[in-house]
Short mmCIF file of C-alpha atoms in Angstrom, two decimals:
data_model
loop_
_atom_site.label_atom_id
_atom_site.label_comp_id
_atom_site.label_asym_id
_atom_site.label_seq_id
_atom_site.Cartn_x
_atom_site.Cartn_y
_atom_site.Cartn_z
CA MET A 1 109.70 118.38 153.15
CA PRO A 2 106.10 119.33 154.03
CA ALA A 3 103.77 120.15 151.17
CA THR A 4 103.24 123.85 150.53
CA HIS A 5 99.77 123.34 149.10
CA GLU A 6 97.26 120.84 147.75
CA VAL A 7 96.55 120.79 144.01
CA THR A 8 92.82 121.20 143.45
CA ASN A 9 90.44 122.45 140.79
CA GLN A 10 92.71 121.40 137.92
CA VAL A 11 91.02 119.85 134.89
CA PRO A 12 91.90 116.23 133.99
CA PRO A 13 93.50 115.63 130.59
CA LEU A 14 91.14 115.19 127.66
CA THR A 15 92.28 111.73 126.56
CA GLY A 16 90.68 108.33 126.27
CA TYR A 17 87.64 109.52 124.31
CA ASP A 18 86.31 108.84 120.81
CA VAL A 19 87.02 111.83 118.56
CA ALA A 20 84.49 110.46 116.05
CA ALA A 21 81.64 110.53 118.60
CA TYR A 22 80.52 113.95 117.43
CA PRO A 23 76.85 114.18 116.41
CA ALA A 24 77.35 116.67 113.56
CA LEU A 25 80.03 114.48 111.99
CA LEU A 26 78.15 111.18 112.32
CA GLU A 27 74.89 112.68 111.07
CA GLY A 28 76.71 114.02 108.01
CA LEU A 29 78.48 110.71 107.41
CA ARG A 30 75.17 108.86 107.27
CA ARG A 31 73.33 111.55 105.32
CA GLU A 32 76.00 111.72 102.61
CA GLY A 33 76.00 107.99 101.98
CA ALA A 34 78.93 106.70 104.04
CA GLY A 35 77.19 105.17 107.02
CA TRP A 36 78.91 101.92 106.09
CA ALA A 37 82.20 103.44 107.34
CA GLU A 38 80.95 104.29 110.84
CA ALA A 39 82.57 101.36 112.66
CA ASP A 40 85.98 102.09 111.12
CA LEU A 41 85.55 105.78 111.91
CA HIS A 42 84.89 105.05 115.58
CA ALA A 43 87.95 102.80 115.73
CA LEU A 44 90.10 105.58 114.29
CA GLY A 45 88.42 108.12 116.57
CA THR A 46 89.21 106.07 119.66
CA LEU A 47 92.83 105.83 118.56
CA ALA A 48 92.96 109.58 117.85
CA GLY A 49 91.53 110.42 121.28
CA GLY A 50 93.91 108.11 123.09
CA GLU A 51 96.92 109.21 125.10
CA GLN A 52 99.43 107.58 122.78
CA ALA A 53 98.32 109.30 119.56
CA GLN A 54 97.94 112.64 121.31
CA GLU A 55 101.52 112.29 122.54
CA TRP A 56 102.70 111.48 119.03
CA GLY A 57 101.17 114.72 117.85
CA ARG A 58 102.74 116.73 120.64
CA LEU A 59 106.22 115.38 120.03
CA VAL A 60 106.30 115.79 116.25
CA GLU A 61 105.38 119.44 116.69
CA LYS A 62 107.88 120.01 119.51
CA TYR A 63 110.75 118.40 117.56
CA PRO A 64 110.32 119.57 113.96
CA PRO A 65 112.07 118.04 110.94
CA ALA A 66 115.67 118.89 110.10
CA LEU A 67 117.33 119.26 106.70
CA ARG A 68 120.49 117.36 105.72
CA THR A 69 121.86 118.71 102.45
CA HIS A 70 125.06 116.59 102.48
CA ASP A 71 126.35 113.44 104.07
CA ARG A 72 129.52 113.37 106.19
CA PHE A 73 131.65 112.77 103.10
CA GLY A 74 130.35 115.86 101.32
CA HIS A 75 127.98 114.12 98.93
CA ARG A 76 124.70 115.89 98.21
CA VAL A 77 121.79 113.93 99.73
CA ASP A 78 118.94 116.48 100.15
CA GLU A 79 117.09 114.58 102.85
CA VAL A 80 114.88 115.58 105.75
CA ASP A 81 114.91 113.79 109.09
CA PHE A 82 111.62 113.48 110.99
CA HIS A 83 110.77 112.53 114.55
CA PRO A 84 110.01 108.78 114.65
CA HIS A 85 106.39 109.41 115.61
CA TRP A 86 105.87 111.29 112.32
CA HIS A 87 106.13 107.90 110.66
CA ASP A 88 103.72 106.39 113.19
CA LEU A 89 101.15 109.06 112.31
CA MET A 90 101.73 108.58 108.58
CA THR A 91 101.41 104.82 108.91
CA VAL A 92 98.00 105.07 110.59
CA ALA A 93 96.82 107.61 108.00
CA VAL A 94 97.86 105.48 105.04
CA GLU A 95 96.65 102.18 106.49
CA ASN A 96 93.25 103.80 107.07
CA GLY A 97 93.10 105.04 103.47
CA LEU A 98 93.21 108.78 104.17
CA HIS A 99 95.71 109.20 101.34
CA ALA A 100 93.83 107.55 98.48
CA ALA A 101 91.21 104.94 99.45
CA PRO A 102 88.37 106.49 97.36
CA TRP A 103 90.33 105.94 94.15
CA ARG A 104 90.33 102.17 94.69
CA ASP A 105 87.02 101.86 96.56
CA GLN A 106 84.09 102.31 94.21
CA ARG A 107 81.39 102.32 96.90
CA PRO A 108 79.19 105.44 96.98
CA GLY A 109 80.30 107.65 99.84
CA ALA A 110 83.98 106.67 99.70
CA HIS A 111 85.12 110.31 99.51
CA VAL A 112 82.78 111.16 102.39
CA ALA A 113 84.23 108.39 104.54
CA ARG A 114 87.73 109.63 103.79
CA ALA A 115 86.81 113.24 104.65
CA ALA A 116 85.37 112.09 107.97
CA LYS A 117 88.56 110.19 108.73
CA MET A 118 90.62 113.29 107.90
CA PHE A 119 88.41 115.26 110.31
CA VAL A 120 89.03 112.71 113.06
CA TRP A 121 92.71 111.84 112.60
CA GLY A 122 93.69 115.47 112.01
CA GLN A 123 93.04 116.12 115.71
CA THR A 124 96.27 114.29 116.53
CA ASP A 125 98.55 116.39 114.31
CA PRO A 126 97.41 118.28 111.21
CA GLY A 127 100.93 118.65 109.83
CA HIS A 128 101.34 115.11 108.55
CA LEU A 129 98.03 115.38 106.69
CA CYS A 130 99.66 117.73 104.18
CA PRO A 131 101.38 114.94 102.21
CA ILE A 132 98.34 112.73 102.82
CA SER A 133 96.10 115.36 101.21
CA MET A 134 98.44 115.93 98.28
CA THR A 135 98.64 112.22 97.55
CA TYR A 136 94.84 112.01 97.49
CA ALA A 137 94.64 114.97 95.14
CA ALA A 138 97.43 113.81 92.80
CA VAL A 139 95.65 110.71 91.51
CA PRO A 140 93.00 112.39 89.28
CA ALA A 141 95.62 114.80 87.95
CA LEU A 142 97.84 111.89 86.89
CA ARG A 143 94.91 110.23 85.15
CA VAL A 144 95.20 112.94 82.50
CA GLU A 145 98.17 110.88 81.28
CA PRO A 146 97.12 107.20 81.32
CA THR A 147 100.72 105.97 81.07
CA LEU A 148 101.66 107.89 84.22
CA ALA A 149 98.58 106.67 86.04
CA ALA A 150 99.45 103.08 85.06
CA ASP A 151 103.00 103.52 86.33
CA PHE A 152 102.24 105.14 89.67
CA GLU A 153 98.57 104.85 90.70
CA PRO A 154 98.82 101.30 92.11
CA GLN A 155 101.45 102.38 94.64
CA LEU A 156 99.87 105.77 95.31
CA THR A 157 96.65 104.03 96.31
CA ALA A 158 98.28 101.13 98.19
CA SER A 159 97.57 101.08 101.93
CA VAL A 160 101.27 100.76 102.79
CA TYR A 161 103.49 103.57 104.07
CA ASP A 162 106.95 102.80 102.64
CA TYR A 163 109.25 105.65 103.68
CA GLY A 164 112.60 106.40 102.10
CA LEU A 165 114.05 107.71 98.84
CA ARG A 166 114.14 104.75 96.47
CA GLU A 167 113.19 104.16 92.86
CA PRO A 168 109.36 104.31 92.79
CA SER A 169 108.72 101.03 91.00
CA GLY A 170 110.55 99.18 93.79
CA LYS A 171 108.40 100.62 96.59
CA ARG A 172 105.20 99.16 98.01
CA GLY A 173 103.59 102.56 98.48
CA LEU A 174 104.19 106.12 97.30
CA ILE A 175 103.50 109.62 98.63
CA ALA A 176 103.00 112.57 96.26
CA GLY A 177 103.61 116.28 96.68
CA MET A 178 102.84 119.49 94.83
CA SER A 179 105.26 122.31 93.99
CA MET A 180 103.89 125.39 92.26
CA THR A 181 104.69 128.80 93.76
CA GLU A 182 107.84 130.80 93.05
CA LYS A 183 109.50 133.82 94.65
CA GLN A 184 108.24 136.37 92.17
CA GLY A 185 104.69 135.11 91.72
CA GLY A 186 103.26 133.35 94.75
CA SER A 187 99.66 132.45 93.93
CA ASP A 188 100.10 134.02 90.47
CA VAL A 189 101.57 130.83 89.02
CA ARG A 190 101.31 132.13 85.46
CA ALA A 191 104.26 134.36 86.38
CA ASN A 192 106.46 131.29 86.93
CA THR A 193 109.90 131.38 85.36
CA THR A 194 110.99 127.74 85.78
CA ARG A 195 111.79 126.36 82.33
CA ALA A 196 111.15 122.91 80.84
CA THR A 197 113.13 121.83 77.76
CA PRO A 198 111.95 118.73 75.87
CA ASN A 199 114.37 115.82 75.45
CA SER A 200 114.49 113.24 72.66
CA ASP A 201 113.21 110.47 74.95
CA GLY A 202 109.97 112.33 75.78
CA THR A 203 111.14 113.62 79.15
CA TYR A 204 111.88 117.26 79.93
CA THR A 205 114.82 118.96 81.63
CA ILE A 206 113.59 121.30 84.35
CA VAL A 207 115.60 124.32 85.52
CA GLY A 208 114.36 126.84 88.05
CA HIS A 209 113.13 127.12 91.62
CA LYS A 210 110.10 126.75 93.87
CA TRP A 211 109.55 128.98 96.86
CA PHE A 212 107.25 126.73 98.90
CA THR A 213 107.35 122.95 98.56
CA SER A 214 105.91 121.02 101.48
CA ALA A 215 106.71 117.41 102.32
CA PRO A 216 109.95 117.38 100.27
CA MET A 217 110.60 113.72 101.15
CA SER A 218 107.62 112.68 99.03
CA ASP A 219 108.37 110.23 96.23
CA LEU A 220 106.78 112.24 93.40
CA PHE A 221 105.96 115.89 92.79
CA LEU A 222 103.55 117.62 90.47
CA THR A 223 105.03 120.93 89.42
CA LEU A 224 104.54 123.74 86.91
CA ALA A 225 107.12 124.97 84.42
CA GLN A 226 107.23 126.98 81.21
CA ALA A 227 107.52 124.58 78.26
CA PRO A 228 107.74 125.70 74.61
CA GLY A 229 103.94 125.55 74.44
CA GLY A 230 103.36 127.51 77.65
CA LEU A 231 102.86 126.75 81.34
CA THR A 232 102.72 122.99 81.71
CA CYS A 233 102.30 120.41 84.48
CA PHE A 234 105.10 117.90 85.07
CA LEU A 235 105.72 114.90 87.30
CA LEU A 236 109.14 114.75 88.93
CA PRO A 237 110.25 111.70 90.93
CA ARG A 238 112.83 112.18 93.68
CA VAL A 239 114.64 109.07 92.43
CA LEU A 240 115.08 108.29 88.72
CA PRO A 241 114.55 104.87 87.09
CA ASP A 242 118.30 104.16 87.16
CA GLY A 243 118.36 104.67 90.93
CA THR A 244 120.12 108.05 90.91
CA ARG A 245 118.70 111.06 92.72
CA ASN A 246 116.81 113.52 90.56
CA ALA A 247 118.32 117.02 90.74
CA LEU A 248 115.84 118.52 93.23
CA ARG A 249 118.05 120.54 95.57
CA LEU A 250 116.61 121.39 98.99
CA GLN A 251 117.90 124.86 99.86
CA ARG A 252 116.37 125.29 103.31
CA LEU A 253 113.28 124.52 105.39
CA LYS A 254 110.80 127.27 106.23
CA ASP A 255 110.61 128.46 109.84
CA LYS A 256 106.82 128.56 109.99
CA LEU A 257 104.35 129.96 112.50
CA GLY A 258 102.65 126.57 112.88
CA ASN A 259 102.34 123.25 111.07
CA ARG A 260 105.87 122.69 112.31
CA SER A 261 105.80 118.91 112.17
CA ASN A 262 105.55 119.16 108.38
CA ALA A 263 108.68 120.15 106.46
CA SER A 264 108.15 122.97 103.97
CA SER A 265 111.12 123.75 101.78
CA GLU A 266 112.63 125.99 99.16
CA ILE A 267 113.96 123.93 96.26
CA GLU A 268 115.91 124.36 93.05
CA TYR A 269 115.64 122.25 89.91
CA ASP A 270 119.20 121.84 88.60
CA ASP A 271 118.57 120.00 85.31
CA ALA A 272 115.96 117.82 86.96
CA VAL A 273 114.09 115.27 84.87
CA GLY A 274 110.31 115.48 84.54
CA ARG A 275 107.51 113.81 82.62
CA ARG A 276 104.72 115.89 81.10
CA VAL A 277 101.23 115.64 82.60
CA GLY A 278 98.65 116.83 80.07
CA GLU A 279 99.24 119.00 77.06
CA GLU A 280 101.79 121.78 76.90
CA GLY A 281 100.20 125.08 77.89
CA ARG A 282 97.50 123.34 79.94
CA GLY A 283 99.36 123.31 83.24
CA VAL A 284 96.86 125.27 85.31
CA PRO A 285 93.74 123.36 84.15
CA THR A 286 95.60 120.11 84.80
CA ILE A 287 96.82 120.89 88.28
CA ILE A 288 93.62 122.70 89.31
CA GLN A 289 92.04 119.25 89.69
CA MET A 290 94.53 118.66 92.47
CA VAL A 291 93.98 122.08 94.01
CA ASN A 292 90.19 121.65 94.17
CA LEU A 293 90.54 118.45 96.18
CA THR A 294 93.10 119.89 98.57
CA ARG A 295 90.72 122.82 99.10
CA LEU A 296 88.16 120.34 100.40
CA ASP A 297 90.76 119.16 102.89
CA CYS A 298 91.47 122.77 103.91
CA ALA A 299 87.80 123.29 104.76
CA VAL A 300 87.46 119.93 106.53
CA GLY A 301 90.71 120.60 108.40
CA SER A 302 89.44 123.95 109.66
CA ALA A 303 86.20 122.34 110.79
CA SER A 304 88.21 119.65 112.57
CA GLY A 305 90.27 122.27 114.38
CA MET A 306 87.12 124.07 115.49
CA ARG A 307 85.68 120.82 116.81
CA GLN A 308 88.91 120.09 118.69
CA GLY A 309 88.91 123.54 120.27
CA VAL A 310 85.27 123.32 121.34
CA ALA A 311 85.83 119.89 122.87
CA GLN A 312 88.72 121.27 124.92
CA ALA A 313 86.77 124.35 126.00
CA VAL A 314 83.64 122.43 127.03
CA HIS A 315 85.73 119.81 128.83
CA HIS A 316 87.55 122.55 130.77
CA ALA A 317 84.35 124.39 131.67
CA THR A 318 82.74 121.15 132.82
CA HIS A 319 85.49 120.45 135.36
CA ARG A 320 86.62 123.92 136.44
CA ASP A 321 85.13 125.98 139.29
CA ALA A 322 85.38 129.76 139.45
CA PHE A 323 83.60 132.34 141.57
CA GLY A 324 81.50 129.77 143.37
CA ALA A 325 80.23 127.68 140.46
CA ARG A 326 81.31 125.46 137.60
CA LEU A 327 82.27 127.50 134.56
CA ILE A 328 79.76 125.61 132.44
CA GLU A 329 76.97 126.83 134.73
CA GLN A 330 77.85 130.50 134.40
CA PRO A 331 75.62 132.34 131.90
CA LEU A 332 78.28 134.28 130.02
CA MET A 333 80.50 131.22 129.58
CA VAL A 334 77.44 129.32 128.39
CA ASN A 335 76.93 131.99 125.72
CA VAL A 336 80.56 131.71 124.60
CA LEU A 337 80.60 127.91 124.50
CA ALA A 338 77.31 127.68 122.62
CA ASP A 339 78.47 130.26 120.08
CA LEU A 340 81.71 128.35 119.48
CA ALA A 341 79.78 125.09 119.17
CA ILE A 342 77.42 126.59 116.56
CA GLU A 343 80.38 127.71 114.44
CA ALA A 344 81.96 124.26 114.63
CA GLU A 345 78.72 122.46 113.73
CA ALA A 346 78.07 124.75 110.77
CA ALA A 347 81.60 124.12 109.47
CA THR A 348 81.23 120.37 109.92
CA VAL A 349 77.83 120.15 108.23
CA VAL A 350 78.97 122.04 105.14
CA GLY A 351 82.26 120.12 104.99
CA MET A 352 80.42 116.80 104.90
CA ARG A 353 77.94 118.08 102.34
CA LEU A 354 80.76 119.13 100.03
CA ALA A 355 82.53 115.81 100.51
CA GLY A 356 79.28 114.25 99.30
CA ALA A 357 79.26 116.61 96.32
CA VAL A 358 82.82 115.56 95.47
CA ASP A 359 81.81 111.91 95.71
CA ARG A 360 78.83 112.30 93.40
CA ALA A 361 80.59 114.66 90.99
CA ILE A 362 83.39 112.16 90.46
CA ALA A 363 80.74 109.52 89.79
CA GLY A 364 79.43 111.72 86.96
CA ASP A 365 76.67 113.83 88.54
CA GLU A 366 76.90 117.16 86.69
CA GLN A 367 74.56 119.02 89.07
CA GLU A 368 76.69 117.99 92.04
CA ALA A 369 79.80 119.05 90.13
CA MET A 370 78.31 122.55 89.88
CA VAL A 371 77.45 122.57 93.60
CA ARG A 372 80.97 121.45 94.39
CA ARG A 373 82.60 124.11 92.22
CA VAL A 374 80.90 127.13 93.80
CA GLY A 375 80.07 125.63 97.19
CA LEU A 376 83.64 124.55 97.80
CA ALA A 377 85.08 127.89 96.67
CA VAL A 378 82.92 129.97 99.01
CA THR A 379 83.26 127.49 101.88
CA LYS A 380 87.03 127.30 101.61
CA TYR A 381 87.09 131.08 101.93
CA TRP A 382 84.67 131.40 104.85
CA VAL A 383 85.25 128.35 107.04
CA CYS A 384 89.02 128.68 106.85
CA LYS A 385 88.73 132.41 107.55
CA ARG A 386 86.72 131.73 110.72
CA ALA A 387 89.21 129.27 112.20
CA PRO A 388 91.79 131.69 113.72
CA ALA A 389 89.20 133.72 115.66
CA HIS A 390 87.56 130.50 116.79
CA ALA A 391 90.86 129.06 118.01
CA ALA A 392 91.67 132.26 119.90
CA GLU A 393 88.34 132.18 121.72
CA THR A 394 88.60 128.50 122.66
CA LEU A 395 92.08 129.15 124.03
CA GLU A 396 90.73 132.03 126.10
CA CYS A 397 88.09 129.74 127.63
CA LEU A 398 90.96 128.08 129.49
CA GLY A 399 92.41 131.40 130.62
CA GLY A 400 96.13 131.34 131.37
CA ASN A 401 96.14 127.55 131.24
CA GLY A 402 95.15 127.74 127.58
CA TYR A 403 98.08 130.03 126.79
CA VAL A 404 100.55 127.42 128.01
CA GLU A 405 101.97 125.01 125.43
CA GLU A 406 101.10 121.95 127.51
CA SER A 407 97.39 122.60 126.95
CA GLY A 408 97.79 121.97 123.20
CA LEU A 409 95.73 125.04 122.34
CA PRO A 410 98.67 127.26 121.31
CA ARG A 411 99.47 124.61 118.69
CA LEU A 412 95.85 124.73 117.51
CA TYR A 413 96.01 128.53 117.40
CA ARG A 414 99.21 128.57 115.32
CA GLU A 415 97.76 126.06 112.90
CA ALA A 416 94.44 127.87 112.42
CA PRO A 417 95.54 130.50 109.83
CA LEU A 418 97.17 127.96 107.53
CA PRO A 419 94.18 126.46 105.65
CA SER A 420 93.09 129.97 104.72
CA ILE A 421 96.51 130.61 103.18
CA TRP A 422 97.12 127.31 101.40
CA GLU A 423 95.54 126.73 98.00
CA GLY A 424 94.74 130.41 97.66
CA SER A 425 94.57 132.91 100.52
CA GLY A 426 91.43 134.89 101.30
CA ASN A 427 91.46 137.27 98.35
CA VAL A 428 92.44 134.53 95.90
CA ALA A 429 89.64 132.27 97.18
CA ALA A 430 87.05 135.05 97.03
CA LEU A 431 88.01 136.10 93.51
CA ASP A 432 88.14 132.48 92.39
CA SER A 433 84.55 132.13 93.55
CA LEU A 434 83.57 135.04 91.29
CA ARG A 435 85.52 133.56 88.37
CA ALA A 436 83.80 130.21 88.81
CA MET A 437 80.38 131.86 88.67
CA ALA A 438 81.32 133.99 85.66
CA LYS A 439 82.81 131.07 83.75
CA GLN A 440 79.97 128.67 84.57
CA PRO A 441 76.77 130.66 85.17
CA GLU A 442 74.90 127.38 85.56
CA SER A 443 76.90 126.81 88.76
CA VAL A 444 75.14 129.82 90.30
CA GLU A 445 71.79 128.25 89.49
CA ALA A 446 72.98 124.98 91.02
CA PHE A 447 74.10 126.79 94.17
CA PHE A 448 70.77 128.51 94.67
CA ALA A 449 68.90 125.30 93.84
CA GLU A 450 70.76 123.72 96.73
CA VAL A 451 70.11 126.61 99.09
CA ASP A 452 66.44 126.85 98.04
CA LEU A 453 65.78 123.32 99.25
CA ALA A 454 65.17 125.04 102.60
CA ALA A 455 62.98 127.82 101.14
CA GLY A 456 59.97 128.67 103.26
CA THR A 457 61.33 126.90 106.33
CA ASP A 458 62.87 129.90 108.08
CA ALA A 459 62.08 133.53 107.19
CA ARG A 460 65.51 134.70 108.36
CA LEU A 461 67.19 132.39 105.88
CA ASP A 462 64.78 133.38 103.10
CA ASN A 463 65.51 137.07 103.67
CA GLU A 464 69.26 136.54 103.56
CA VAL A 465 69.04 134.45 100.39
CA ALA A 466 67.08 137.27 98.75
CA ARG A 467 69.77 139.74 99.80
CA VAL A 468 72.52 137.54 98.32
CA ARG A 469 70.65 137.29 95.03
CA LYS A 470 70.45 141.08 94.96
CA GLU A 471 74.21 141.35 95.61
CA LEU A 472 74.82 139.12 92.59
CA SER A 473 72.39 140.97 90.35
CA HIS A 474 74.77 143.81 89.51
CA PHE A 475 78.46 143.84 88.74
CA ASP A 476 79.50 147.34 89.80
CA ASP A 477 82.62 147.11 91.97
CA ILE A 478 82.13 143.35 92.19
CA GLN A 479 85.80 142.65 92.91
CA TYR A 480 85.72 145.24 95.68
CA ARG A 481 82.66 143.45 97.12
CA ALA A 482 84.01 139.93 96.57
CA ARG A 483 84.58 139.05 100.22
CA ARG A 484 81.19 140.37 101.24
CA ILE A 485 79.44 138.36 98.52
CA VAL A 486 81.33 135.13 99.14
CA GLU A 487 80.88 135.35 102.91
CA SER A 488 77.13 135.77 102.46
CA MET A 489 76.96 132.85 100.05
CA ALA A 490 78.82 130.62 102.48
CA LEU A 491 76.51 131.62 105.33
CA VAL A 492 73.29 130.92 103.44
CA LEU A 493 74.67 127.55 102.37
CA GLN A 494 75.45 126.69 105.98
CA GLY A 495 72.07 128.01 107.09
CA SER A 496 70.20 126.00 104.48
CA LEU A 497 71.98 122.79 105.48
CA LEU A 498 71.40 123.36 109.20
CA VAL A 499 67.71 124.17 108.71
CA ARG A 500 67.21 121.04 106.63
CA HIS A 501 69.48 118.58 108.40
CA GLY A 502 70.86 120.05 111.61
CA ASN A 503 69.69 119.96 115.19
CA PRO A 504 66.77 122.44 115.53
CA ALA A 505 68.44 124.29 118.41
CA VAL A 506 71.64 124.77 116.42
CA ALA A 507 69.76 125.81 113.26
CA ASP A 508 67.65 128.34 115.15
CA ALA A 509 70.67 129.86 116.88
CA PHE A 510 72.61 130.02 113.60
CA CYS A 511 69.80 131.80 111.77
CA ALA A 512 69.22 134.22 114.66
CA SER A 513 72.88 135.17 114.98
CA ARG A 514 74.56 134.71 111.59
CA LEU A 515 71.64 135.54 109.30
CA ASP A 516 69.33 137.85 111.27
CA SER A 517 72.12 140.15 112.55
CA ASP A 518 71.15 139.60 116.20
CA TRP A 519 74.76 139.04 117.11
CA GLY A 520 77.89 140.95 118.08
CA VAL A 521 81.36 140.81 116.58
CA ALA A 522 82.98 138.56 119.20
CA PHE A 523 81.95 135.04 120.11
CA GLY A 524 79.65 134.94 123.14
CA THR A 525 77.16 137.50 121.87
CA LEU A 526 74.23 135.22 121.06
CA PRO A 527 70.75 136.67 121.59
CA THR A 528 68.50 135.49 124.41
CA GLY A 529 66.05 132.67 123.85
CA ILE A 530 68.63 130.24 122.46
CA ASP A 531 68.56 126.60 123.60
CA THR A 532 72.17 126.65 124.77
CA THR A 533 71.77 123.48 126.84
CA THR A 534 71.12 121.32 123.79
CA ILE A 535 73.84 123.02 121.76
CA ILE A 536 76.52 122.51 124.42
CA GLU A 537 75.42 118.94 125.15
CA ARG A 538 76.07 118.08 121.48
CA ALA A 539 79.55 119.57 121.77
CA LYS A 540 80.70 117.50 124.75
CA PRO A 541 83.47 114.97 124.07
CA ARG A 542 82.29 111.43 124.66
CA GLY A 543 82.90 107.80 123.85
CA GLY A 544 85.68 105.41 124.75
CA ASP A 545 86.37 105.38 128.48
CA PHE A 546 85.70 109.12 128.72
CA ASP A 547 82.50 110.74 129.87
CA ALA A 548 82.48 114.54 130.10
#
């Protein structure tokens, strides 16, 4: 049969490149004290940008996990079946220490190196990083109870992925989960109704439900329940020391917008057995340690998604002709691409800075702990909030091709809202930022001390910092203004970091658009006079056998 047409002007697949070869990421890695991890990061980045790992990510999203409540004989099993490549992705993540390496590696910058690896490997499939993130965050929470840490930390930090429901002490590696929200309360966990009754052997019997429990095949779960002394944190293993299944009943899996490779379930505790973590009545302060670390991963994950989208958009524009010229040569597309690249760089720079703050705070630096507390709260709000609009614009850069599942961008678009919802949606994150500042006024001083390191360098930044100080100087209607305040704080933090450490072209464009109000509402409305060539060049995918 004769051919009806010749296929031309189609963009080659974006595979075979090094995801880690991103200037903003590498500069942050070195600046925050983890330059020693660069070789490992490039190795992981080359794997992440390869055809095999990209296919793993596509398949685990296309074929989501399935719940099996009973076996064929009618026995309750409460198991979830995953696509085989889910386990391949988890294996790489655990072997590269994304789940817990900083807790066993005492080198300065260990948390920074891990954040960079999360940024890189998350561009294969973000779904499997949910249990990876929760395992990372569970370790410091368990350290509240030294006996629990002694029992489980060695396997939680082991670089072995050992899948399957078995008694924890007999496994080479463990994965942890978190289960807090209930039907009636959602983020208001103090409204929880799940009850915990103490037993004579020091354990508790847990009865109740949880409305949203991700990664239900994890080995251990941190959960909240009402004990006699108030809301308390508990550790529940899926399998008890005698080898029997703990009574965690999986009711159904959520049919989610995105993040479909990751199972999220509704569960019931039917006389389940738990061990107390921390004092009775101190459940929220105990588990908030875990939440603060997963919030870092939310911000880094959003930055990673932005980087992935920009790489796809720039790659497409580099290879696609329209109306007599390459897309990347057309002025309006240049404006859009540069604007998207600025947003991604700003998110990456602040994500790496906060990973550095986490690293130094855990090492005992009180000033960095204050920067982390407020900086992470405002950044989690703003960077995660920017991700959906960013993903939509990158998809549109590919036109109709971007709207087709095979491009991978619809998956990115569906994933984008999630980090803003997890660990406190927009309003919760904004109000938490205000609470942090009210509870620890010294954290406000630490925040402005950080921002003021760029004072006098750029008048546009100085003017915006002065405006933010004014916003915080009075408390009338402060909850009503919470989003406005937190957004402004996040922007001046990003601006300060870019002015001090970023590429001059990116810093100038950020200050002109985000801080000096010379910008529209949509992406692609940068003012004239911006060095778009430099900005887009930094955004091009590179490395491996790929050259954009």
